[in-house]
């Protein structure tokens, strides 16, 4: 099983969830991954280098939050990919 380490940082509008992997993950590792719990009244920004299916898993895990965004260092911000409230538009970039 690959090892994944999560960190979380509370911001005003969102919680930044960052992850690092010490080794390669396998799809079957998803069953043992426990992402950190966060304040669902805020959005979540996901940041880290990993397989697309890991980002899909994390998006599903954090589905009940206000919005979900993925960090892109080239944009110096996070792109909103899912939302559950007005005021946040899919495809918009949150500077972070």
PDB file of N, CA and C in Angstrom:
ATOM      1  N   UNK A   1       0.838  -1.192   0.000  1.00  0.00           N
ATOM      2  CA  UNK A   1       0.000   0.000   0.000  1.00  0.00           C
ATOM      3  C   UNK A   1       0.872   1.240   0.000  1.00  0.00           C
ATOM      4  N   UNK A   2       0.520   2.190  -0.849  1.00  0.00           N
ATOM      5  CA  UNK A   2       1.218   3.459  -0.885  1.00  0.00           C
ATOM      6  C   UNK A   2       0.868   4.300   0.334  1.00  0.00           C
ATOM      7  N   UNK A   3       1.749   5.177   0.712  1.00  0.00           N
ATOM      8  CA  UNK A   3       1.537   6.031   1.872  1.00  0.00           C
ATOM      9  C   UNK A   3       1.194   7.440   1.408  1.00  0.00           C
ATOM     10  N   UNK A   4       0.114   8.005   1.940  1.00  0.00           N
ATOM     11  CA  UNK A   4      -0.294   9.360   1.592  1.00  0.00           C
ATOM     12  C   UNK A   4      -0.442  10.161   2.876  1.00  0.00           C
ATOM     13  N   UNK A   5       0.090  11.381   2.860  1.00  0.00           N
ATOM     14  CA  UNK A   5       0.037  12.254   4.041  1.00  0.00           C
ATOM     15  C   UNK A   5      -0.775  13.493   3.679  1.00  0.00           C
ATOM     16  N   UNK A   6      -1.793  13.773   4.476  1.00  0.00           N
ATOM     17  CA  UNK A   6      -2.637  14.940   4.278  1.00  0.00           C
ATOM     18  C   UNK A   6      -2.303  16.025   5.279  1.00  0.00           C
ATOM     19  N   UNK A   7      -2.404  17.272   4.838  1.00  0.00           N
ATOM     20  CA  UNK A   7      -2.368  18.421   5.742  1.00  0.00           C
ATOM     21  C   UNK A   7      -3.554  19.301   5.392  1.00  0.00           C
ATOM     22  N   UNK A   8      -4.042  20.038   6.374  1.00  0.00           N
ATOM     23  CA  UNK A   8      -5.158  20.948   6.121  1.00  0.00           C
ATOM     24  C   UNK A   8      -4.847  22.306   6.722  1.00  0.00           C
ATOM     25  N   UNK A   9      -5.321  23.345   6.033  1.00  0.00           N
ATOM     26  CA  UNK A   9      -5.102  24.713   6.491  1.00  0.00           C
ATOM     27  C   UNK A   9      -6.404  25.475   6.287  1.00  0.00           C
ATOM     28  N   UNK A  10      -6.936  26.019   7.375  1.00  0.00           N
ATOM     29  CA  UNK A  10      -8.188  26.777   7.329  1.00  0.00           C
ATOM     30  C   UNK A  10      -7.943  28.186   6.803  1.00  0.00           C
ATOM     31  N   UNK A  11      -8.709  28.551   5.811  1.00  0.00           N
ATOM     32  CA  UNK A  11      -8.742  29.924   5.304  1.00  0.00           C
ATOM     33  C   UNK A  11     -10.150  30.452   5.519  1.00  0.00           C
ATOM     34  N   UNK A  12     -10.390  31.717   5.199  1.00  0.00           N
ATOM     35  CA  UNK A  12     -11.697  32.327   5.458  1.00  0.00           C
ATOM     36  C   UNK A  12     -12.813  31.636   4.682  1.00  0.00           C
ATOM     37  N   UNK A  13     -12.619  31.409   3.389  1.00  0.00           N
ATOM     38  CA  UNK A  13     -13.670  30.854   2.532  1.00  0.00           C
ATOM     39  C   UNK A  13     -13.562  29.353   2.298  1.00  0.00           C
ATOM     40  N   UNK A  14     -12.415  28.781   2.577  1.00  0.00           N
ATOM     41  CA  UNK A  14     -12.186  27.378   2.234  1.00  0.00           C
ATOM     42  C   UNK A  14     -11.142  26.758   3.145  1.00  0.00           C
ATOM     43  N   UNK A  15     -11.054  25.449   3.070  1.00  0.00           N
ATOM     44  CA  UNK A  15      -9.980  24.700   3.720  1.00  0.00           C
ATOM     45  C   UNK A  15      -9.090  24.150   2.615  1.00  0.00           C
ATOM     46  N   UNK A  16      -7.805  24.377   2.740  1.00  0.00           N
ATOM     47  CA  UNK A  16      -6.831  23.849   1.788  1.00  0.00           C
ATOM     48  C   UNK A  16      -6.411  22.460   2.266  1.00  0.00           C
ATOM     49  N   UNK A  17      -6.683  21.468   1.446  1.00  0.00           N
ATOM     50  CA  UNK A  17      -6.252  20.095   1.722  1.00  0.00           C
ATOM     51  C   UNK A  17      -5.104  19.785   0.773  1.00  0.00           C
ATOM     52  N   UNK A  18      -3.924  19.585   1.341  1.00  0.00           N
ATOM     53  CA  UNK A  18      -2.747  19.230   0.545  1.00  0.00           C
ATOM     54  C   UNK A  18      -2.385  17.780   0.849  1.00  0.00           C
ATOM     55  N   UNK A  19      -1.824  17.122  -0.139  1.00  0.00           N
ATOM     56  CA  UNK A  19      -1.375  15.754   0.105  1.00  0.00           C
ATOM     57  C   UNK A  19      -0.040  15.513  -0.572  1.00  0.00           C
ATOM     58  N   UNK A  20       0.705  14.583   0.027  1.00  0.00           N
ATOM     59  CA  UNK A  20       1.976  14.123  -0.510  1.00  0.00           C
ATOM     60  C   UNK A  20       1.989  12.607  -0.428  1.00  0.00           C
ATOM     61  N   UNK A  21       2.604  11.992  -1.409  1.00  0.00           N
ATOM     62  CA  UNK A  21       2.711  10.538  -1.423  1.00  0.00           C
ATOM     63  C   UNK A  21       4.176  10.151  -1.329  1.00  0.00           C
ATOM     64  N   UNK A  22       4.473   9.205  -0.431  1.00  0.00           N
ATOM     65  CA  UNK A  22       5.834   8.689  -0.287  1.00  0.00           C
ATOM     66  C   UNK A  22       6.140   7.606  -1.312  1.00  0.00           C
ATOM     67  N   UNK A  23       5.089   7.028  -1.856  1.00  0.00           N
ATOM     68  CA  UNK A  23       5.231   5.891  -2.758  1.00  0.00           C
ATOM     69  C   UNK A  23       4.076   5.953  -3.751  1.00  0.00           C
ATOM     70  N   UNK A  24       4.088   5.100  -4.735  1.00  0.00           N
ATOM     71  CA  UNK A  24       2.983   5.032  -5.681  1.00  0.00           C
ATOM     72  C   UNK A  24       1.753   4.451  -5.010  1.00  0.00           C
ATOM     73  N   UNK A  25       0.597   5.014  -5.326  1.00  0.00           N
ATOM     74  CA  UNK A  25      -0.659   4.456  -4.859  1.00  0.00           C
ATOM     75  C   UNK A  25      -1.190   3.484  -5.892  1.00  0.00           C
ATOM     76  N   UNK A  26      -1.930   2.513  -5.420  1.00  0.00           N
ATOM     77  CA  UNK A  26      -2.667   1.601  -6.291  1.00  0.00           C
ATOM     78  C   UNK A  26      -4.146   1.889  -6.090  1.00  0.00           C
ATOM     79  N   UNK A  27      -4.963   1.655  -7.097  1.00  0.00           N
ATOM     80  CA  UNK A  27      -6.393   1.913  -6.937  1.00  0.00           C
ATOM     81  C   UNK A  27      -7.002   1.238  -5.705  1.00  0.00           C
ATOM     82  N   UNK A  28      -6.542   0.041  -5.367  1.00  0.00           N
ATOM     83  CA  UNK A  28      -7.101  -0.643  -4.197  1.00  0.00           C
ATOM     84  C   UNK A  28      -6.749   0.045  -2.886  1.00  0.00           C
ATOM     85  N   UNK A  29      -5.758   0.963  -2.902  1.00  0.00           N
ATOM     86  CA  UNK A  29      -5.403   1.732  -1.710  1.00  0.00           C
ATOM     87  C   UNK A  29      -6.512   2.701  -1.306  1.00  0.00           C
ATOM     88  N   UNK A  30      -7.382   3.059  -2.242  1.00  0.00           N
ATOM     89  CA  UNK A  30      -8.445   4.016  -1.927  1.00  0.00           C
ATOM     90  C   UNK A  30      -9.305   3.569  -0.750  1.00  0.00           C
ATOM     91  N   UNK A  31      -9.523   2.277  -0.607  1.00  0.00           N
ATOM     92  CA  UNK A  31     -10.364   1.751   0.468  1.00  0.00           C
ATOM     93  C   UNK A  31      -9.811   2.076   1.856  1.00  0.00           C
ATOM     94  N   UNK A  32      -8.507   2.314   1.961  1.00  0.00           N
ATOM     95  CA  UNK A  32      -7.878   2.564   3.258  1.00  0.00           C
ATOM     96  C   UNK A  32      -7.564   4.043   3.492  1.00  0.00           C
ATOM     97  N   UNK A  33      -7.844   4.908   2.521  1.00  0.00           N
ATOM     98  CA  UNK A  33      -7.513   6.332   2.655  1.00  0.00           C
ATOM     99  C   UNK A  33      -8.605   7.047   3.438  1.00  0.00           C
ATOM    100  N   UNK A  34      -8.191   7.810   4.446  1.00  0.00           N
ATOM    101  CA  UNK A  34      -9.119   8.602   5.245  1.00  0.00           C
ATOM    102  C   UNK A  34      -8.691  10.063   5.182  1.00  0.00           C
ATOM    103  N   UNK A  35      -9.307  10.846   4.281  1.00  0.00           N
ATOM    104  CA  UNK A  35      -8.969  12.267   4.206  1.00  0.00           C
ATOM    105  C   UNK A  35      -9.411  12.993   5.477  1.00  0.00           C
ATOM    106  N   UNK A  36      -8.814  14.130   5.773  1.00  0.00           N
ATOM    107  CA  UNK A  36      -9.203  14.876   6.981  1.00  0.00           C
ATOM    108  C   UNK A  36     -10.629  15.416   6.877  1.00  0.00           C
ATOM    109  N   UNK A  37     -11.304  15.449   8.011  1.00  0.00           N
ATOM    110  CA  UNK A  37     -12.617  16.084   8.069  1.00  0.00           C
ATOM    111  C   UNK A  37     -12.436  17.592   8.095  1.00  0.00           C
ATOM    112  N   UNK A  38     -13.405  18.294   7.494  1.00  0.00           N
ATOM    113  CA  UNK A  38     -13.322  19.748   7.429  1.00  0.00           C
ATOM    114  C   UNK A  38     -14.688  20.354   7.739  1.00  0.00           C
ATOM    115  N   UNK A  39     -14.724  21.673   7.851  1.00  0.00           N
ATOM    116  CA  UNK A  39     -15.960  22.421   8.041  1.00  0.00           C
ATOM    117  C   UNK A  39     -16.703  22.454   6.706  1.00  0.00           C
ATOM    118  N   UNK A  40     -17.806  21.734   6.599  1.00  0.00           N
ATOM    119  CA  UNK A  40     -18.557  21.640   5.357  1.00  0.00           C
ATOM    120  C   UNK A  40     -19.253  22.922   4.949  1.00  0.00           C
ATOM    121  N   UNK A  41     -19.302  23.904   5.847  1.00  0.00           N
ATOM    122  CA  UNK A  41     -19.901  25.195   5.513  1.00  0.00           C
ATOM    123  C   UNK A  41     -18.969  26.034   4.646  1.00  0.00           C
ATOM    124  N   UNK A  42     -17.734  25.603   4.506  1.00  0.00           N
ATOM    125  CA  UNK A  42     -16.756  26.275   3.653  1.00  0.00           C
ATOM    126  C   UNK A  42     -16.530  25.441   2.406  1.00  0.00           C
ATOM    127  N   UNK A  43     -15.761  25.986   1.485  1.00  0.00           N
ATOM    128  CA  UNK A  43     -15.324  25.224   0.334  1.00  0.00           C
ATOM    129  C   UNK A  43     -14.069  24.452   0.682  1.00  0.00           C
ATOM    130  N   UNK A  44     -13.586  23.689  -0.290  1.00  0.00           N
ATOM    131  CA  UNK A  44     -12.339  22.954  -0.124  1.00  0.00           C
ATOM    132  C   UNK A  44     -11.504  23.122  -1.389  1.00  0.00           C
ATOM    133  N   UNK A  45     -10.203  23.323  -1.182  1.00  0.00           N
ATOM    134  CA  UNK A  45      -9.243  23.383  -2.282  1.00  0.00           C
ATOM    135  C   UNK A  45      -8.319  22.186  -2.128  1.00  0.00           C
ATOM    136  N   UNK A  46      -8.206  21.395  -3.188  1.00  0.00           N
ATOM    137  CA  UNK A  46      -7.355  20.207  -3.191  1.00  0.00           C
ATOM    138  C   UNK A  46      -6.040  20.524  -3.889  1.00  0.00           C
ATOM    139  N   UNK A  47      -4.938  20.118  -3.267  1.00  0.00           N
ATOM    140  CA  UNK A  47      -3.627  20.397  -3.837  1.00  0.00           C
ATOM    141  C   UNK A  47      -2.706  19.205  -3.611  1.00  0.00           C
ATOM    142  N   UNK A  48      -2.020  18.809  -4.653  1.00  0.00           N
ATOM    143  CA  UNK A  48      -1.058  17.720  -4.542  1.00  0.00           C
ATOM    144  C   UNK A  48      -0.833  17.084  -5.892  1.00  0.00           C
ATOM    145  N   UNK A  49       0.175  16.239  -5.954  1.00  0.00           N
ATOM    146  CA  UNK A  49       0.464  15.506  -7.188  1.00  0.00           C
ATOM    147  C   UNK A  49       0.048  14.066  -6.981  1.00  0.00           C
ATOM    148  N   UNK A  50      -0.901  13.641  -7.814  1.00  0.00           N
ATOM    149  CA  UNK A  50      -1.389  12.282  -7.686  1.00  0.00           C
ATOM    150  C   UNK A  50      -2.202  11.902  -8.905  1.00  0.00           C
ATOM    151  N   UNK A  51      -2.625  10.656  -8.951  1.00  0.00           N
ATOM    152  CA  UNK A  51      -3.406  10.194 -10.098  1.00  0.00           C
ATOM    153  C   UNK A  51      -4.787  10.864 -10.146  1.00  0.00           C
ATOM    154  N   UNK A  52      -5.333  10.938 -11.328  1.00  0.00           N
ATOM    155  CA  UNK A  52      -6.650  11.557 -11.510  1.00  0.00           C
ATOM    156  C   UNK A  52      -7.696  10.849 -10.664  1.00  0.00           C
ATOM    157  N   UNK A  53      -7.623   9.530 -10.552  1.00  0.00           N
ATOM    158  CA  UNK A  53      -8.633   8.818  -9.779  1.00  0.00           C
ATOM    159  C   UNK A  53      -8.566   9.173  -8.301  1.00  0.00           C
ATOM    160  N   UNK A  54      -7.416   9.621  -7.794  1.00  0.00           N
ATOM    161  CA  UNK A  54      -7.339  10.089  -6.412  1.00  0.00           C
ATOM    162  C   UNK A  54      -8.104  11.410  -6.270  1.00  0.00           C
ATOM    163  N   UNK A  55      -7.938  12.317  -7.237  1.00  0.00           N
ATOM    164  CA  UNK A  55      -8.694  13.575  -7.206  1.00  0.00           C
ATOM    165  C   UNK A  55     -10.192  13.305  -7.305  1.00  0.00           C
ATOM    166  N   UNK A  56     -10.587  12.334  -8.116  1.00  0.00           N
ATOM    167  CA  UNK A  56     -12.014  11.975  -8.218  1.00  0.00           C
ATOM    168  C   UNK A  56     -12.525  11.461  -6.873  1.00  0.00           C
ATOM    169  N   UNK A  57     -11.753  10.620  -6.224  1.00  0.00           N
ATOM    170  CA  UNK A  57     -12.108  10.094  -4.900  1.00  0.00           C
ATOM    171  C   UNK A  57     -12.275  11.227  -3.897  1.00  0.00           C
ATOM    172  N   UNK A  58     -11.317  12.163  -3.877  1.00  0.00           N
ATOM    173  CA  UNK A  58     -11.379  13.278  -2.933  1.00  0.00           C
ATOM    174  C   UNK A  58     -12.548  14.210  -3.242  1.00  0.00           C
ATOM    175  N   UNK A  59     -12.841  14.422  -4.519  1.00  0.00           N
ATOM    176  CA  UNK A  59     -13.992  15.247  -4.900  1.00  0.00           C
ATOM    177  C   UNK A  59     -15.277  14.603  -4.389  1.00  0.00           C
ATOM    178  N   UNK A  60     -15.396  13.318  -4.522  1.00  0.00           N
ATOM    179  CA  UNK A  60     -16.585  12.633  -4.008  1.00  0.00           C
ATOM    180  C   UNK A  60     -16.639  12.722  -2.484  1.00  0.00           C
ATOM    181  N   UNK A  61     -15.513  12.536  -1.815  1.00  0.00           N
ATOM    182  CA  UNK A  61     -15.462  12.588  -0.351  1.00  0.00           C
ATOM    183  C   UNK A  61     -15.919  13.953   0.160  1.00  0.00           C
ATOM    184  N   UNK A  62     -15.482  15.024  -0.497  1.00  0.00           N
ATOM    185  CA  UNK A  62     -15.806  16.385  -0.052  1.00  0.00           C
ATOM    186  C   UNK A  62     -17.040  16.962  -0.748  1.00  0.00           C
ATOM    187  N   UNK A  63     -17.811  16.120  -1.410  1.00  0.00           N
ATOM    188  CA  UNK A  63     -18.995  16.558  -2.147  1.00  0.00           C
ATOM    189  C   UNK A  63     -19.938  17.465  -1.348  1.00  0.00           C
ATOM    190  N   UNK A  64     -20.203  17.232  -0.069  1.00  0.00           N
ATOM    191  CA  UNK A  64     -21.173  18.071   0.649  1.00  0.00           C
ATOM    192  C   UNK A  64     -20.708  19.504   0.936  1.00  0.00           C
ATOM    193  N   UNK A  65     -19.468  19.853   0.617  1.00  0.00           N
ATOM    194  CA  UNK A  65     -18.968  21.187   0.942  1.00  0.00           C
ATOM    195  C   UNK A  65     -19.559  22.254   0.019  1.00  0.00           C
ATOM    196  N   UNK A  66     -19.309  23.509   0.378  1.00  0.00           N
ATOM    197  CA  UNK A  66     -19.829  24.656  -0.388  1.00  0.00           C
ATOM    198  C   UNK A  66     -19.342  24.635  -1.836  1.00  0.00           C
ATOM    199  N   UNK A  67     -18.076  24.340  -2.025  1.00  0.00           N
ATOM    200  CA  UNK A  67     -17.496  24.187  -3.363  1.00  0.00           C
ATOM    201  C   UNK A  67     -16.230  23.352  -3.263  1.00  0.00           C
ATOM    202  N   UNK A  68     -15.790  22.827  -4.402  1.00  0.00           N
ATOM    203  CA  UNK A  68     -14.525  22.101  -4.486  1.00  0.00           C
ATOM    204  C   UNK A  68     -13.718  22.723  -5.618  1.00  0.00           C
ATOM    205  N   UNK A  69     -12.448  22.971  -5.351  1.00  0.00           N
ATOM    206  CA  UNK A  69     -11.542  23.529  -6.351  1.00  0.00           C
ATOM    207  C   UNK A  69     -10.236  22.750  -6.310  1.00  0.00           C
ATOM    208  N   UNK A  70      -9.540  22.739  -7.440  1.00  0.00           N
ATOM    209  CA  UNK A  70      -8.234  22.088  -7.501  1.00  0.00           C
ATOM    210  C   UNK A  70      -7.169  23.140  -7.805  1.00  0.00           C
ATOM    211  N   UNK A  71      -6.095  23.082  -7.035  1.00  0.00           N
ATOM    212  CA  UNK A  71      -5.024  24.070  -7.169  1.00  0.00           C
ATOM    213  C   UNK A  71      -4.216  23.821  -8.429  1.00  0.00           C
ATOM    214  N   UNK A  72      -3.922  24.906  -9.145  1.00  0.00           N
ATOM    215  CA  UNK A  72      -3.080  24.860 -10.339  1.00  0.00           C
ATOM    216  C   UNK A  72      -2.004  25.925 -10.176  1.00  0.00           C
ATOM    217  N   UNK A  73      -0.746  25.530  -9.928  1.00  0.00           N
ATOM    218  CA  UNK A  73       0.305  26.516  -9.682  1.00  0.00           C
ATOM    219  C   UNK A  73       0.541  27.452 -10.860  1.00  0.00           C
ATOM    220  N   UNK A  74       0.242  27.012 -12.081  1.00  0.00           N
ATOM    221  CA  UNK A  74       0.420  27.885 -13.250  1.00  0.00           C
ATOM    222  C   UNK A  74      -0.538  29.067 -13.206  1.00  0.00           C
ATOM    223  N   UNK A  75      -1.689  28.876 -12.575  1.00  0.00           N
ATOM    224  CA  UNK A  75      -2.691  29.948 -12.453  1.00  0.00           C
ATOM    225  C   UNK A  75      -2.551  30.717 -11.146  1.00  0.00           C
ATOM    226  N   UNK A  76      -1.678  30.226 -10.261  1.00  0.00           N
ATOM    227  CA  UNK A  76      -1.527  30.787  -8.919  1.00  0.00           C
ATOM    228  C   UNK A  76      -2.871  30.841  -8.209  1.00  0.00           C
ATOM    229  N   UNK A  77      -3.650  29.801  -8.419  1.00  0.00           N
ATOM    230  CA  UNK A  77      -4.967  29.729  -7.805  1.00  0.00           C
ATOM    231  C   UNK A  77      -5.592  28.367  -8.013  1.00  0.00           C
ATOM    232  N   UNK A  78      -6.838  28.265  -7.579  1.00  0.00           N
ATOM    233  CA  UNK A  78      -7.575  27.003  -7.649  1.00  0.00           C
ATOM    234  C   UNK A  78      -8.806  27.183  -8.523  1.00  0.00           C
ATOM    235  N   UNK A  79      -9.049  26.215  -9.387  1.00  0.00           N
ATOM    236  CA  UNK A  79     -10.173  26.240 -10.315  1.00  0.00           C
ATOM    237  C   UNK A  79     -11.369  25.532  -9.668  1.00  0.00           C
ATOM    238  N   UNK A  80     -12.492  26.218  -9.590  1.00  0.00           N
ATOM    239  CA  UNK A  80     -13.695  25.617  -9.020  1.00  0.00           C
ATOM    240  C   UNK A  80     -14.241  24.585 -10.007  1.00  0.00           C
ATOM    241  N   UNK A  81     -14.404  23.352  -9.520  1.00  0.00           N
ATOM    242  CA  UNK A  81     -14.885  22.266 -10.371  1.00  0.00           C
ATOM    243  C   UNK A  81     -16.266  21.765  -9.956  1.00  0.00           C
ATOM    244  N   UNK A  82     -16.716  22.162  -8.773  1.00  0.00           N
ATOM    245  CA  UNK A  82     -18.033  21.768  -8.275  1.00  0.00           C
ATOM    246  C   UNK A  82     -18.487  22.810  -7.263  1.00  0.00           C
ATOM    247  N   UNK A  83     -19.793  23.103  -7.249  1.00  0.00           N
ATOM    248  CA  UNK A  83     -20.304  24.075  -6.274  1.00  0.00           C
ATOM    249  C   UNK A  83     -21.706  23.678  -5.847  1.00  0.00           C
ATOM    250  N   UNK A  84     -22.070  24.132  -4.643  1.00  0.00           N
ATOM    251  CA  UNK A  84     -23.405  23.874  -4.109  1.00  0.00           C
ATOM    252  C   UNK A  84     -24.063  25.140  -3.593  1.00  0.00           C
ATOM    253  N   UNK A  85     -23.558  26.279  -3.987  1.00  0.00           N
ATOM    254  CA  UNK A  85     -24.118  27.545  -3.548  1.00  0.00           C
ATOM    255  C   UNK A  85     -23.840  28.601  -4.611  1.00  0.00           C
ATOM    256  N   UNK A  86     -24.676  29.618  -4.647  1.00  0.00           N
ATOM    257  CA  UNK A  86     -24.419  30.700  -5.596  1.00  0.00           C
ATOM    258  C   UNK A  86     -23.229  31.522  -5.118  1.00  0.00           C
ATOM    259  N   UNK A  87     -22.678  32.287  -6.025  1.00  0.00           N
ATOM    260  CA  UNK A  87     -21.526  33.112  -5.682  1.00  0.00           C
ATOM    261  C   UNK A  87     -20.200  32.481  -6.084  1.00  0.00           C
ATOM    262  N   UNK A  88     -20.231  31.230  -6.458  1.00  0.00           N
ATOM    263  CA  UNK A  88     -19.040  30.520  -6.919  1.00  0.00           C
ATOM    264  C   UNK A  88     -19.393  29.885  -8.254  1.00  0.00           C
ATOM    265  N   UNK A  89     -18.646  30.207  -9.288  1.00  0.00           N
ATOM    266  CA  UNK A  89     -18.952  29.715 -10.631  1.00  0.00           C
ATOM    267  C   UNK A  89     -17.946  28.657 -11.065  1.00  0.00           C
ATOM    268  N   UNK A  90     -18.455  27.601 -11.679  1.00  0.00           N
ATOM    269  CA  UNK A  90     -17.599  26.553 -12.232  1.00  0.00           C
ATOM    270  C   UNK A  90     -16.613  27.198 -13.224  1.00  0.00           C
ATOM    271  N   UNK A  91     -15.349  26.852 -13.075  1.00  0.00           N
ATOM    272  CA  UNK A  91     -14.323  27.379 -13.976  1.00  0.00           C
ATOM    273  C   UNK A  91     -13.684  28.667 -13.491  1.00  0.00           C
ATOM    274  N   UNK A  92     -14.225  29.278 -12.452  1.00  0.00           N
ATOM    275  CA  UNK A  92     -13.597  30.497 -11.946  1.00  0.00           C
ATOM    276  C   UNK A  92     -12.387  30.117 -11.087  1.00  0.00           C
ATOM    277  N   UNK A  93     -11.458  31.061 -10.959  1.00  0.00           N
ATOM    278  CA  UNK A  93     -10.205  30.808 -10.246  1.00  0.00           C
ATOM    279  C   UNK A  93     -10.196  31.608  -8.947  1.00  0.00           C
ATOM    280  N   UNK A  94      -9.908  30.915  -7.851  1.00  0.00           N
ATOM    281  CA  UNK A  94      -9.743  31.540  -6.543  1.00  0.00           C
ATOM    282  C   UNK A  94      -8.246  31.730  -6.351  1.00  0.00           C
ATOM    283  N   UNK A  95      -7.806  32.932  -6.154  1.00  0.00           N
ATOM    284  CA  UNK A  95      -6.383  33.164  -5.913  1.00  0.00           C
ATOM    285  C   UNK A  95      -5.987  32.620  -4.543  1.00  0.00           C
ATOM    286  N   UNK A  96      -4.919  31.845  -4.522  1.00  0.00           N
ATOM    287  CA  UNK A  96      -4.433  31.330  -3.239  1.00  0.00           C
ATOM    288  C   UNK A  96      -2.945  31.074  -3.304  1.00  0.00           C
TER     289      UNK A  96
END
